[in-house]
Tab-separated table of C-alpha atoms and ligand atoms in Angstrom:
chain	number	residue	atom	x	y	z
A	1	MET	CA	0.000	0.000	0.000
A	2	SER	CA	2.750	2.421	0.972
A	3	SER	CA	4.492	1.788	-2.382
A	4	ILE	CA	1.285	2.800	-4.220
A	5	VAL	CA	1.126	5.979	-2.160
A	6	ALA	CA	4.773	6.662	-3.010
A	7	VAL	CA	4.146	6.185	-6.742
A	8	VAL	CA	1.076	8.449	-6.666
A	9	PHE	CA	3.075	11.023	-4.748
A	10	GLU	CA	5.868	10.868	-7.344
A	11	TYR	CA	3.382	11.349	-10.186
A	12	ILE	CA	1.834	14.355	-8.454
A	13	GLN	CA	5.285	15.754	-7.725
A	14	ALA	CA	6.411	15.309	-11.362
A	15	PHE	CA	3.187	16.856	-12.622
A	16	LEU	CA	3.621	19.907	-10.381
A	17	ILE	CA	7.218	20.289	-11.552
A	18	LEU	CA	5.997	20.150	-15.173
A	19	ILE	CA	3.346	22.804	-14.527
A	20	TYR	CA	5.961	25.006	-12.837
A	21	TYR	CA	8.309	24.806	-15.863
A	22	TRP	CA	5.490	25.329	-18.356
A	23	ILE	CA	4.438	28.504	-16.552
A	24	LYS	CA	8.074	29.618	-16.294
A	25	ALA	CA	8.647	28.970	-20.021
A	26	LEU	CA	5.479	30.844	-20.906
A	27	GLY	CA	6.611	33.777	-18.757
A	28	SER	CA	10.030	33.808	-20.464
A	29	THR	CA	8.422	33.683	-23.891
A	30	LEU	CA	6.043	36.526	-23.142
A	31	PHE	CA	8.187	38.841	-21.052
A	32	VAL	CA	11.922	38.096	-21.239
A	33	GLN	CA	12.535	38.070	-25.003
A	34	LYS	CA	14.299	41.442	-24.915
A	35	ILE	CA	17.139	40.303	-22.663
A	36	VAL	CA	18.000	37.263	-24.747
A	37	LYS	CA	21.747	36.591	-24.965
A	38	ASN	CA	23.504	37.855	-28.069
A	39	VAL	CA	24.777	34.771	-29.909
A	40	GLU	CA	26.042	36.430	-33.082
A	41	ASN	CA	29.633	35.523	-32.210
A	42	ASP	CA	28.798	32.053	-30.995
A	43	ILE	CA	29.580	28.804	-32.756
A	44	ILE	CA	26.816	26.446	-31.696
A	45	LEU	CA	26.922	22.679	-32.102
A	46	ILE	CA	23.552	20.948	-32.083
A	47	THR	CA	23.406	17.165	-31.994
A	48	GLY	CA	20.388	15.448	-33.504
A	49	ALA	CA	19.751	18.487	-35.689
A	50	GLY	CA	18.236	16.403	-38.480
A	51	SER	CA	14.703	16.503	-37.125
A	52	GLY	CA	12.321	17.535	-34.362
A	53	LEU	CA	13.575	19.640	-31.520
A	54	GLY	CA	17.163	19.783	-32.824
A	55	ARG	CA	15.986	21.250	-36.113
A	56	GLY	CA	13.839	23.779	-34.259
A	57	ILE	CA	16.724	24.795	-31.984
A	58	ALA	CA	19.085	25.153	-34.958
A	59	LYS	CA	16.602	27.336	-36.812
A	60	ARG	CA	16.052	29.533	-33.765
A	61	PHE	CA	19.793	30.084	-33.267
A	62	ALA	CA	20.164	30.850	-36.981
A	63	TYR	CA	17.427	33.452	-36.553
A	64	TYR	CA	19.514	35.039	-33.785
A	65	GLY	CA	22.582	35.169	-36.056
A	66	ALA	CA	24.739	32.368	-34.618
A	67	THR	CA	26.981	30.064	-36.610
A	68	VAL	CA	25.333	26.663	-36.383
A	69	ILE	CA	26.874	23.227	-36.764
A	70	LEU	CA	24.369	20.460	-37.370
A	71	TRP	CA	25.326	16.957	-36.273
A	72	ASP	CA	23.186	13.936	-37.071
A	73	VAL	CA	23.570	10.364	-38.242
A	74	ASN	CA	20.654	11.017	-40.586
A	75	GLU	CA	22.376	12.865	-43.422
A	76	LYS	CA	19.181	13.523	-45.354
A	77	GLY	CA	17.384	15.065	-42.375
A	78	ASN	CA	20.422	17.131	-41.526
A	79	GLU	CA	20.679	18.496	-45.075
A	80	GLU	CA	16.989	19.360	-44.926
A	81	THR	CA	17.591	21.366	-41.741
A	82	LYS	CA	20.422	23.198	-43.471
A	83	ARG	CA	18.222	23.859	-46.497
A	84	GLN	CA	15.442	25.283	-44.322
A	85	ILE	CA	17.872	27.521	-42.441
A	86	LEU	CA	19.395	28.914	-45.618
A	87	ALA	CA	15.944	29.426	-47.125
A	88	ASP	CA	14.847	31.497	-44.127
A	89	TYR	CA	18.179	33.103	-43.125
A	90	PRO	CA	20.463	33.027	-46.191
A	91	ARG	CA	23.407	34.700	-44.478
A	92	THR	CA	23.722	32.034	-41.774
A	93	LYS	CA	27.000	30.185	-41.516
A	94	VAL	CA	25.617	26.652	-41.296
A	95	TYR	CA	27.514	23.364	-41.496
A	96	SER	CA	25.867	19.981	-41.760
A	97	MET	CA	28.007	17.030	-40.708
A	98	LYS	CA	27.212	13.343	-40.521
A	99	VAL	CA	28.213	11.844	-37.166
A	100	ASP	CA	27.314	8.603	-35.461
A	101	LEU	CA	27.146	9.423	-31.766
A	102	CYS	CA	27.432	5.701	-30.970
A	103	ASP	CA	30.967	5.800	-32.336
A	104	ARG	CA	33.544	7.603	-30.198
A	105	ASN	CA	36.103	7.685	-32.999
A	106	ASP	CA	33.572	9.208	-35.370
A	107	ILE	CA	32.806	11.924	-32.791
A	108	TYR	CA	36.517	12.746	-32.358
A	109	ARG	CA	37.095	12.687	-36.130
A	110	VAL	CA	34.249	15.086	-36.931
A	111	ALA	CA	35.118	17.281	-33.919
A	112	GLN	CA	38.540	17.745	-35.507
A	113	GLN	CA	36.804	18.643	-38.766
A	114	VAL	CA	34.784	21.278	-36.857
A	115	ARG	CA	37.942	22.795	-35.375
A	116	ASN	CA	39.653	22.863	-38.776
A	117	GLU	CA	36.753	24.169	-40.844
A	118	VAL	CA	34.738	26.291	-38.422
A	119	GLY	CA	36.632	27.118	-35.215
A	120	ASP	CA	36.156	26.730	-31.483
A	121	VAL	CA	32.650	25.730	-30.447
A	122	THR	CA	31.257	28.033	-27.750
A	123	MET	CA	27.953	26.277	-27.152
A	124	ILE	CA	27.019	22.603	-27.209
A	125	ILE	CA	23.414	21.468	-27.332
A	126	ASN	CA	23.330	17.764	-26.527
A	127	ASN	CA	19.932	17.134	-28.072
A	128	ALA	CA	20.162	13.816	-29.931
A	129	GLY	CA	18.272	11.099	-28.168
A	130	VAL	CA	16.699	7.728	-28.827
A	131	VAL	CA	13.742	6.224	-27.032
A	132	SER	CA	12.631	2.623	-27.319
A	133	GLY	CA	9.539	2.989	-25.173
A	134	LYS	CA	9.321	-0.723	-24.420
A	135	PRO	CA	9.437	-2.730	-21.182
A	136	LEU	CA	12.925	-4.036	-20.415
A	137	LEU	CA	12.208	-7.666	-21.319
A	138	ASP	CA	10.835	-6.642	-24.732
A	139	ILE	CA	13.816	-4.529	-25.814
A	140	ASP	CA	16.628	-6.096	-27.779
A	141	ASP	CA	20.162	-5.662	-26.469
A	142	VAL	CA	21.263	-3.510	-29.397
A	143	SER	CA	18.552	-0.933	-28.619
A	144	ILE	CA	19.542	-0.808	-24.950
A	145	GLN	CA	23.177	-0.279	-25.910
A	146	ARG	CA	22.225	2.438	-28.431
A	147	THR	CA	20.066	4.233	-25.855
A	148	PHE	CA	22.989	4.495	-23.464
A	149	ASP	CA	25.498	5.331	-26.215
A	150	VAL	CA	23.462	8.213	-27.666
A	151	ASN	CA	21.647	9.537	-24.591
A	152	ILE	CA	24.515	9.311	-22.111
A	153	ILE	CA	27.977	8.150	-23.193
A	154	ALA	CA	28.167	10.385	-26.282
A	155	HIS	CA	27.857	13.437	-24.017
A	156	PHE	CA	31.214	12.564	-22.470
A	157	TRP	CA	32.967	12.196	-25.839
A	158	VAL	CA	31.445	15.412	-27.209
A	159	LEU	CA	32.408	17.276	-24.073
A	160	LYS	CA	35.940	15.885	-24.110
A	161	ALA	CA	36.299	17.007	-27.706
A	162	PHE	CA	35.266	20.614	-27.121
A	163	LEU	CA	35.691	21.513	-23.448
A	164	GLY	CA	39.413	22.336	-23.606
A	165	PRO	CA	39.094	25.400	-25.871
A	166	MET	CA	36.040	26.569	-23.901
A	167	LEU	CA	38.054	26.547	-20.695
A	168	ALA	CA	40.933	28.327	-22.430
A	169	LEU	CA	38.516	31.000	-23.692
A	170	ASN	CA	36.754	31.058	-20.315
A	171	ARG	CA	33.553	31.094	-22.306
A	172	GLY	CA	30.972	28.487	-23.202
A	173	HIS	CA	27.642	26.854	-22.554
A	174	ILE	CA	26.751	23.180	-22.370
A	175	ILE	CA	23.082	22.348	-22.634
A	176	THR	CA	21.520	18.929	-22.318
A	177	ILE	CA	18.025	18.164	-23.486
A	178	ALA	CA	16.461	15.662	-21.141
A	179	SER	CA	12.908	14.532	-20.526
A	180	SER	CA	10.454	14.895	-17.715
A	181	ALA	CA	9.769	11.193	-18.397
A	182	GLY	CA	13.051	10.618	-16.555
A	183	LEU	CA	11.264	11.587	-13.364
A	184	PHE	CA	9.067	8.508	-13.672
A	185	GLY	CA	11.856	5.922	-13.948
B	1	LIG	N1	9.652	14.821	-28.565
B	1	LIG	C1	9.344	14.750	-27.263
B	1	LIG	O1	8.168	14.730	-26.876
B	1	LIG	C2	10.448	14.774	-26.233
B	1	LIG	C3	10.075	14.827	-24.897
B	1	LIG	C4	11.067	14.862	-23.939
B	1	LIG	C5	12.396	14.838	-24.305
B	1	LIG	N2	12.727	14.767	-25.614
B	1	LIG	C6	14.155	14.731	-25.936
B	1	LIG	O2	14.443	15.764	-26.844
B	1	LIG	C7	15.472	15.339	-27.726
B	1	LIG	C8	15.013	15.499	-29.166
B	1	LIG	O3	13.814	14.783	-29.336
B	1	LIG	P1	13.018	14.766	-30.710
B	1	LIG	O4	11.616	14.454	-30.387
B	1	LIG	O5	13.337	15.997	-31.480
B	1	LIG	O6	13.660	13.462	-31.371
B	1	LIG	P2	13.892	13.099	-32.911
B	1	LIG	O7	13.861	11.605	-32.985
B	1	LIG	O8	12.961	13.858	-33.806
B	1	LIG	O9	15.362	13.637	-33.158
B	1	LIG	C9	16.484	13.005	-32.627
B	1	LIG	C10	17.589	13.115	-33.635
B	1	LIG	O10	18.735	12.448	-33.095
B	1	LIG	C11	19.362	11.783	-34.168
B	1	LIG	N3	20.151	10.646	-33.715
B	1	LIG	C12	19.697	9.476	-33.212
B	1	LIG	N4	20.721	8.630	-33.023
B	1	LIG	C13	21.836	9.268	-33.418
B	1	LIG	C14	23.209	8.911	-33.484
B	1	LIG	N5	23.632	7.685	-33.131
B	1	LIG	N6	24.101	9.824	-33.940
B	1	LIG	C15	23.681	11.058	-34.328
B	1	LIG	N7	22.396	11.451	-34.298
B	1	LIG	C16	21.480	10.563	-33.851
B	1	LIG	C17	18.211	11.285	-35.051
B	1	LIG	O11	18.665	10.978	-36.374
B	1	LIG	C18	17.259	12.452	-34.990
B	1	LIG	O12	17.444	13.362	-36.049
B	1	LIG	C19	15.797	13.888	-27.367
B	1	LIG	O13	16.932	13.854	-26.531
B	1	LIG	C20	14.560	13.449	-26.633
B	1	LIG	O14	14.833	12.420	-25.688
B	1	LIG	C21	11.792	14.746	-26.587
């Protein structure tokens, strides 16, 4: 019985947290737009930029004048994001690069390409994520491995690749897109 009460309490708690952030986000959208950070001199790396939220984030930063680097394993989706950005904001410096976040060597290789071709990244948006949405016993091992590789381990490799210059510049932001679903685990 007490475990049911605990679960119900957790659901209520998570729901209240969600409501709080929704109201906060609405307030920011309506009232705080004017003090938005100037990102015109920022080089922003967005993982999982080939669709969904990543594409939306990339387009928003392009709107604000940032240089955007699009990383995704889905080359076609990534190119489509680039196309949309250039259609709406033709002067944007936008780079689309194919990366498999499950592969540490691929991350390091393309990070080197970023440094050579674009410069020092000043903002990382760890957005790429995979969700299987199945009970543990129904998920195949490969999917479990991929979930951890993309959603967790890749963050360490990406950070290792770009943190040094950020520290040297004493400037940088690291953002991780998570999910309120994590509260229910
Ligand atoms: N959509 C939602 O309702 C929701 C809710 C909560 C949290 N999120 C989180 O927001 C983030 C974005 O979600 P979304 O709905 O836009 O997802 P999405 O599936 O539309 O986009 C994820 C992107 O990540 C890319 N990706 C997957 N594996 C990759 C790999 N190995 N290497 C490189 N790129 C890879 C995919 O190709 C895809 O373009 C995820 O981290 C997700 O967990 C989403």
